[in-house]
Tab-separated table of C-alpha atoms (C1' of nucleotides) in Angstrom:
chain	number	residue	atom	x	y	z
A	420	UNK	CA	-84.199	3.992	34.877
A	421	UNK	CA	-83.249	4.032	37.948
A	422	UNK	CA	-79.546	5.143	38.937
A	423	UNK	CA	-77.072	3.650	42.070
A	424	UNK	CA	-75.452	6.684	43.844
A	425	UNK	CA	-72.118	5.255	44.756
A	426	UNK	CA	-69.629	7.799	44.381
A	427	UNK	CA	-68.756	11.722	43.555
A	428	UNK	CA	-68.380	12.891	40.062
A	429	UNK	CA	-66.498	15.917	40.340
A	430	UNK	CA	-63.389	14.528	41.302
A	431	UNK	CA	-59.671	14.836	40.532
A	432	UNK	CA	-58.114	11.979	38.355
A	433	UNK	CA	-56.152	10.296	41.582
A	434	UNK	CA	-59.962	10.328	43.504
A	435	UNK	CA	-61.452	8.956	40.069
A	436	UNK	CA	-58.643	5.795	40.188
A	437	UNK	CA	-59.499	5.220	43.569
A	438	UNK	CA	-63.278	5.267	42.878
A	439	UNK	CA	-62.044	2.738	40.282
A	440	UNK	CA	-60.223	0.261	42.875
A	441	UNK	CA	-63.465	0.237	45.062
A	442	UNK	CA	-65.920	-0.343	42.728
A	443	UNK	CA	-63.980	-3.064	40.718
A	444	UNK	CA	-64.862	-5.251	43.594
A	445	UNK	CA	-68.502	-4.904	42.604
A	446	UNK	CA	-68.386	-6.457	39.297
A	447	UNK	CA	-70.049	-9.506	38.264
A	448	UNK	CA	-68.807	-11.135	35.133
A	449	UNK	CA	-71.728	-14.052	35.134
A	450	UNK	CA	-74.314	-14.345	32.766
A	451	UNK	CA	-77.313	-12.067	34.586
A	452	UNK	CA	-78.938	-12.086	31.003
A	453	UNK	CA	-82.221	-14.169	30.231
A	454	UNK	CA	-84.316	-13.669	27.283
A	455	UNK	CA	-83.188	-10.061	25.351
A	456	UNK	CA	-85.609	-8.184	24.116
A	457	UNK	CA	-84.404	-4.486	24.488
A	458	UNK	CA	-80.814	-3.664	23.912
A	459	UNK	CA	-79.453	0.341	24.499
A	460	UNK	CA	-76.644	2.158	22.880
A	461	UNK	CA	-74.709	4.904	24.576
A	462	UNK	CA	-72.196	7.148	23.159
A	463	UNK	CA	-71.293	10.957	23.635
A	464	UNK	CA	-70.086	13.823	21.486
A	465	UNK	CA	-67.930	16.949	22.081
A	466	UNK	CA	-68.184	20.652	21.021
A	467	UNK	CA	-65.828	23.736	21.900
A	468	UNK	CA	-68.248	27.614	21.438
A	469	UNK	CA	-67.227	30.269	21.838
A	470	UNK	CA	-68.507	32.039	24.540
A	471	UNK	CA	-70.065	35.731	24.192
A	472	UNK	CA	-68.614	38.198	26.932
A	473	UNK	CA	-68.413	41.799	27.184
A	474	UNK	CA	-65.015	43.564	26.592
A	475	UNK	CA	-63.416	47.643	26.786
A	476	UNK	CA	-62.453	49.256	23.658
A	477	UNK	CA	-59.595	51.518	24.456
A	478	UNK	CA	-60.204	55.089	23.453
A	479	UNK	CA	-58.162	56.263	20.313
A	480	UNK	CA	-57.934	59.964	21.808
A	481	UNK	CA	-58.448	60.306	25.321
A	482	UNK	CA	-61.565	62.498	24.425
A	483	UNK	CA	-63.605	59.169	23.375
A	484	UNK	CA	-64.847	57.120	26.411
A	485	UNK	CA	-63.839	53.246	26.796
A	486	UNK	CA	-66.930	51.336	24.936
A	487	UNK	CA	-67.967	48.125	25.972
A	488	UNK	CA	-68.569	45.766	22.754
A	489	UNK	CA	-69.890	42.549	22.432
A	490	UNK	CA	-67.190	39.974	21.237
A	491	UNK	CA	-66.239	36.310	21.237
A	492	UNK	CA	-63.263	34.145	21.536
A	493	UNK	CA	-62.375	35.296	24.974
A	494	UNK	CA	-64.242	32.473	26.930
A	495	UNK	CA	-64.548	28.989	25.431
A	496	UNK	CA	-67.490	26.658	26.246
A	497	UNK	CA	-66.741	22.910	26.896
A	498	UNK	CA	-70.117	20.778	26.338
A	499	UNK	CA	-70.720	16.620	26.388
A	500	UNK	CA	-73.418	15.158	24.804
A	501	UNK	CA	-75.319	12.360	25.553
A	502	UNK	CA	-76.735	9.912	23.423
A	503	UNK	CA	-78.709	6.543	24.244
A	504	UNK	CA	-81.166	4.524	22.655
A	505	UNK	CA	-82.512	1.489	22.886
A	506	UNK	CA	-83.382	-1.043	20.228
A	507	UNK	CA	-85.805	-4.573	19.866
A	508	UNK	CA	-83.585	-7.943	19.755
A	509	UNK	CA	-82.854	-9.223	17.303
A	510	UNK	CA	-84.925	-6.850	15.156
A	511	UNK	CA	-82.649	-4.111	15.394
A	512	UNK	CA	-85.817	-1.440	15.279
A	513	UNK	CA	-85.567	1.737	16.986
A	514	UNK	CA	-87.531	1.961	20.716
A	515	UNK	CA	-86.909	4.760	22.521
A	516	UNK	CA	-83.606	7.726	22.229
A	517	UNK	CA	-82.823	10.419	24.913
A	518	UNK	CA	-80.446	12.817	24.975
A	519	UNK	CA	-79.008	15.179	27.173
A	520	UNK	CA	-75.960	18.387	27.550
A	521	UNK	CA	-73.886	18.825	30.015
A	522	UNK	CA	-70.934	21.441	30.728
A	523	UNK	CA	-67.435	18.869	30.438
A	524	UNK	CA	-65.588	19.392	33.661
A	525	UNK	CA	-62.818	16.412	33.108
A	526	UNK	CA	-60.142	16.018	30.809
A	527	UNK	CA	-59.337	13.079	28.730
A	528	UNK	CA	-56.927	10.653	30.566
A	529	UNK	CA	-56.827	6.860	29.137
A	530	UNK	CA	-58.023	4.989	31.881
A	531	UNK	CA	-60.433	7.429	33.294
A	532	UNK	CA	-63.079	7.977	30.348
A	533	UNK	CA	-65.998	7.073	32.632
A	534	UNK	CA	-65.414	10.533	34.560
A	535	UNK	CA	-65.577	12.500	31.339
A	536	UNK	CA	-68.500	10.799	29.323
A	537	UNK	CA	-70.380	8.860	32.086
A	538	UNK	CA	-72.362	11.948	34.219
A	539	UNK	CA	-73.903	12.870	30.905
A	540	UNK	CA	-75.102	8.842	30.048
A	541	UNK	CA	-76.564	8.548	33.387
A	542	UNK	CA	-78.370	11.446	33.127
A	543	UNK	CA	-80.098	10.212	29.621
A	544	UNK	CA	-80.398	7.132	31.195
A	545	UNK	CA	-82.549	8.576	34.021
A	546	UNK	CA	-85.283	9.627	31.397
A	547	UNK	CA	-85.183	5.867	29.465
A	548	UNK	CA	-87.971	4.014	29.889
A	549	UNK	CA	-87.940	0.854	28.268
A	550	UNK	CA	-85.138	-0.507	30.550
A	551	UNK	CA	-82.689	-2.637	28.416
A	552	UNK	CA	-81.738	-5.805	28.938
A	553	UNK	CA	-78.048	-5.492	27.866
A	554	UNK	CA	-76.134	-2.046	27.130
A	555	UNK	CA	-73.661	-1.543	24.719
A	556	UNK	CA	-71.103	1.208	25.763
A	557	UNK	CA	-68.341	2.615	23.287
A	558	UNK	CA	-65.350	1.980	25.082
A	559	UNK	CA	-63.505	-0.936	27.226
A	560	UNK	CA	-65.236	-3.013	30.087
A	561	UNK	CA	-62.578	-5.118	31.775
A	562	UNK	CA	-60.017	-4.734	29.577
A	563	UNK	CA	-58.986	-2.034	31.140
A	564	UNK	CA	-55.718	-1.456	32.964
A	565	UNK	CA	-57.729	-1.744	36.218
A	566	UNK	CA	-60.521	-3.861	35.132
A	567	UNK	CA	-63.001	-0.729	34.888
A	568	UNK	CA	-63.790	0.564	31.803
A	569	UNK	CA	-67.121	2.968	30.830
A	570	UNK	CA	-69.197	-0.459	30.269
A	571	UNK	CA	-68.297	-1.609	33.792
A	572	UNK	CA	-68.566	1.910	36.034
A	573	UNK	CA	-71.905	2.621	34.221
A	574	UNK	CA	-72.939	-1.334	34.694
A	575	UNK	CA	-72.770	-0.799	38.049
A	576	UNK	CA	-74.327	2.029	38.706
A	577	UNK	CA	-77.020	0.837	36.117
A	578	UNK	CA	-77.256	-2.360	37.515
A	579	UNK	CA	-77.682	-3.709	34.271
A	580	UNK	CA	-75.829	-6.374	31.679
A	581	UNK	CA	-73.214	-4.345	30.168
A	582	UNK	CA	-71.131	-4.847	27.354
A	583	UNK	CA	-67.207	-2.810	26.142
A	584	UNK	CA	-66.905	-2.218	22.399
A	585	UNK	CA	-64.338	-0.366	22.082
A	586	UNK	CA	-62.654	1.077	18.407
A	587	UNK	CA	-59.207	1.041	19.263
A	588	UNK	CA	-57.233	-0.506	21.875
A	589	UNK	CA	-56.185	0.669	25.498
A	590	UNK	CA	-54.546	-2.636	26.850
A	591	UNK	CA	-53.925	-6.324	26.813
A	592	UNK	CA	-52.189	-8.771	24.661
A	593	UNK	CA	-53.660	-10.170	21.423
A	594	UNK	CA	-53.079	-11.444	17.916
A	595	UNK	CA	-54.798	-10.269	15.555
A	596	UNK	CA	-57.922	-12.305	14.572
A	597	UNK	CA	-58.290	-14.202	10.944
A	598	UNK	CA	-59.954	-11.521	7.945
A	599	UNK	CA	-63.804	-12.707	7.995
A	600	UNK	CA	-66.617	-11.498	10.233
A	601	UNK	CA	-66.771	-13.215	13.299
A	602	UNK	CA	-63.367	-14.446	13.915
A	603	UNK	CA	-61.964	-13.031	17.134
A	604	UNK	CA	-58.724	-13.713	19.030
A	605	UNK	CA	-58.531	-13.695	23.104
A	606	UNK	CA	-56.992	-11.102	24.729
A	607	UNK	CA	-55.503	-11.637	28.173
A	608	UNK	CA	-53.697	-9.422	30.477
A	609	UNK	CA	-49.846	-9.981	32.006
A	610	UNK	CA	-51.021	-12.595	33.952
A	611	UNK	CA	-53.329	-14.632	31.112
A	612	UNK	CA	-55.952	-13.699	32.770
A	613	UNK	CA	-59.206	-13.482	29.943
A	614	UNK	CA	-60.242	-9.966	30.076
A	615	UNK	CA	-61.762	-9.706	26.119
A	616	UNK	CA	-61.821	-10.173	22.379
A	617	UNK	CA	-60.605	-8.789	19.488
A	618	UNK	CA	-63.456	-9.286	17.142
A	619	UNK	CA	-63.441	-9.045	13.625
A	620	UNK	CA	-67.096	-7.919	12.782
A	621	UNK	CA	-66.783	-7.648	8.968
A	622	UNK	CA	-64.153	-8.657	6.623
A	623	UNK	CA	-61.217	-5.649	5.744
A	624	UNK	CA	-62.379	-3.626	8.441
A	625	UNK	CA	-60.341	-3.455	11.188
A	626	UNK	CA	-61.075	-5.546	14.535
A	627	UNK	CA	-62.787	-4.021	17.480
A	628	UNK	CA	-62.287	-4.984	21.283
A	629	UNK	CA	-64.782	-6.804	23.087
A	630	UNK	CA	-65.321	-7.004	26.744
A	631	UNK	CA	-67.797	-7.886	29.488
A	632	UNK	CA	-68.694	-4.896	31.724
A	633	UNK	CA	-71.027	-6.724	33.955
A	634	UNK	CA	-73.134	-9.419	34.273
A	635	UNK	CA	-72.137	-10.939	31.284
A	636	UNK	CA	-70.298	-13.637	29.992
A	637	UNK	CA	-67.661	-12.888	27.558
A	638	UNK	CA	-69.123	-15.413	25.277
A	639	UNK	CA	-72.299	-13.955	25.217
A	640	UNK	CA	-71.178	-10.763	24.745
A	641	UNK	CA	-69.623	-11.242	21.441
A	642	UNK	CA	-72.630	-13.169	20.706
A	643	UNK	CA	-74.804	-9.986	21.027
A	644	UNK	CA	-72.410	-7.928	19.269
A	645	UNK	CA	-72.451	-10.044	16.367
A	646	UNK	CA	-76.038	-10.333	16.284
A	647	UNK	CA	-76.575	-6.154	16.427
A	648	UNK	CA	-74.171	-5.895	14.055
A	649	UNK	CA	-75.506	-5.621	10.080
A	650	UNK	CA	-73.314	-4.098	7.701
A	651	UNK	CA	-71.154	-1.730	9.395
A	652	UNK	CA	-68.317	-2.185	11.456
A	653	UNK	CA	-70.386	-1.254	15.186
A	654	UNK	CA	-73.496	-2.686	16.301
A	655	UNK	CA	-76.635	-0.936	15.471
A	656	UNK	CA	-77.399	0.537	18.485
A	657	UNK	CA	-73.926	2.297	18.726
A	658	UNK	CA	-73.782	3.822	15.053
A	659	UNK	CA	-77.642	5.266	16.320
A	660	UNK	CA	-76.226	6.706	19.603
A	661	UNK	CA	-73.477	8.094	17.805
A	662	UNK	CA	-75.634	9.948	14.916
A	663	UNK	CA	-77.818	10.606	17.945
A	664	UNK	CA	-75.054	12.864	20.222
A	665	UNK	CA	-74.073	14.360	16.839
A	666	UNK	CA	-76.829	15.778	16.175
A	667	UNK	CA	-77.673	17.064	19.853
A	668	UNK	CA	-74.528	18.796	19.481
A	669	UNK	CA	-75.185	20.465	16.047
A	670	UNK	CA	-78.418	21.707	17.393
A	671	UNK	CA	-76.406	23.110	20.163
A	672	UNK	CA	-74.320	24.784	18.166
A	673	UNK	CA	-77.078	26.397	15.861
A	674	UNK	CA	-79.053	27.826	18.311
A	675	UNK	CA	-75.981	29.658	19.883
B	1215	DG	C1'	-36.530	6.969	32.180
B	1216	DC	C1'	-39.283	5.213	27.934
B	1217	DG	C1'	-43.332	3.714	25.502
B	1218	DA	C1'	-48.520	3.084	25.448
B	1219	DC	C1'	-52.585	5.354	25.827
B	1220	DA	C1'	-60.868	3.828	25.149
B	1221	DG	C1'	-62.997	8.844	23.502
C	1003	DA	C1'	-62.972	13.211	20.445
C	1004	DT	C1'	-61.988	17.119	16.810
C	1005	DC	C1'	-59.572	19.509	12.900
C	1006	DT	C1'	-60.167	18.471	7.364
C	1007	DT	C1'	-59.474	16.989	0.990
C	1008	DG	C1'	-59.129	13.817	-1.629
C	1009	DT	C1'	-59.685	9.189	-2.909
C	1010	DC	C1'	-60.592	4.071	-3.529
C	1011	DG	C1'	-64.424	0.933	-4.212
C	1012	DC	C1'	-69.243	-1.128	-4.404
DNA sequence: GCGACAG
DNA sequence: ATCTTGTCGC
């Protein structure tokens, strides 16, 4: 697929909220969707190694000489994994998974989650190719203290139908939707503005948050999620991408 | 200043 | 996200 080069990645969190205020301006919240045939799941894990490195032995006696030993714990190794793949609609059958590794070179800040998860699910992106014809990101779209969320930065860049299903919530005001699957209460931000849902996708679970990330209604979007979503709480695609970085990472950390 | 805070 | 044992229920 092919990728929009709009901005830096290695950045510092003020650069990263300014990259945020431009490209809000770029997102498009109608329905760009026509027919869906292919719909992608992207999600990321996250493993700590310990790094080999060389260290001195100091000498017991000073007859011995200072060794050099191999040891490990002195140098940790941050790694992000990538996960997408991309499913038939409504079928729900696997198409096409990629993966990728990357060192992690930003922290976690609420807010800023594209900077730490997106460089890796662009760069799995770049080998899809059965382009989708909606994403599904895990995390917020527009609700989203400034209306940018992962499914809305990666939207962009993707110039693709995007859609924020999120676990837990980062912001907005809601009540909580009625206990079976499919009920979903609006959430709106201090203004009442409509930035989401809070969609109930099975009964007793708890409700996950909904958004448009671009070029998507929110109507449709909760649509879609409800149709990709069987008998789990998360769509299809997601629980896949999720298993999917999982494993990449486990592999990692077996052939260390 | 205090509380909230995707993964 | 990740660290982790048991436990409730279909």
């Amino acid at each position: 697929m092919k990728i929009k080069n709009l901005h830096r990645w290695d950045v510092t969190p003020k650069e990263a909220i300014e990259i945020q205020r431009n490209l809000q301006k770029r997102i498009l919240l109608k329905n760009f969707s026509k027919d869906i045939h292919l719909v992608a799941g992207a999600d990321a894990a996250f493993s700590t190694l310990d790094k080999l490195c060389f260290a001195n032995v100091k000498p017991k006696s000073t007859l011995s000489k200072t060794k050099k030993i191999i040891c490990q714990g002195a140098k940790k190794e941050n790694l992000v994994h990538g996960a997408v793949c991309v499913f038939s609609f409504p079928d729900m059958e696997l198409v096409e998974e990629k993966t990728a590794t990357l060192p992690l070179k930003f922290p976690y800040i609420p807010g800023l989650l594209s900077f730490r998860e997106g460089t890796v699910l662009l760069k799995c992106f770049e080998k899809i190719k059965n382009a989708p014809d909606v994403i599904l990101f895990d995390g917020q779209g527009i609700m989203h203290p400034r209306k940018m969320g992962i499914a809305a930065h990666l939207g962009i860049l993707l110039n693709k139908p995007a859609i924020g299903c999120a676990k837990s919530y980062l912001y907005g005001e809601f009540n909580l939707p009625a206990n079976f699957k499919g009920a979903f209460e609006y959430v709106r931000d201090k203004n009442g503005e409509l930035i989401g849902a809070c969609l109930r996708t099975r009964k007793d679970v708890k409700p996950i948050f909904v958004s448009t990330g671009h070029k998507i209604s929110l109507s449709k979007a909760i649509d879609i999620v409800l149709a990709c979503t069987k008998r789990y709480r998360l769509p299809e695609p997601l629980r896949y991408a999720h298993r999917l970085a999982e494993i990449t990472k486990q592999r990692y950390e077996k052939d260390y």
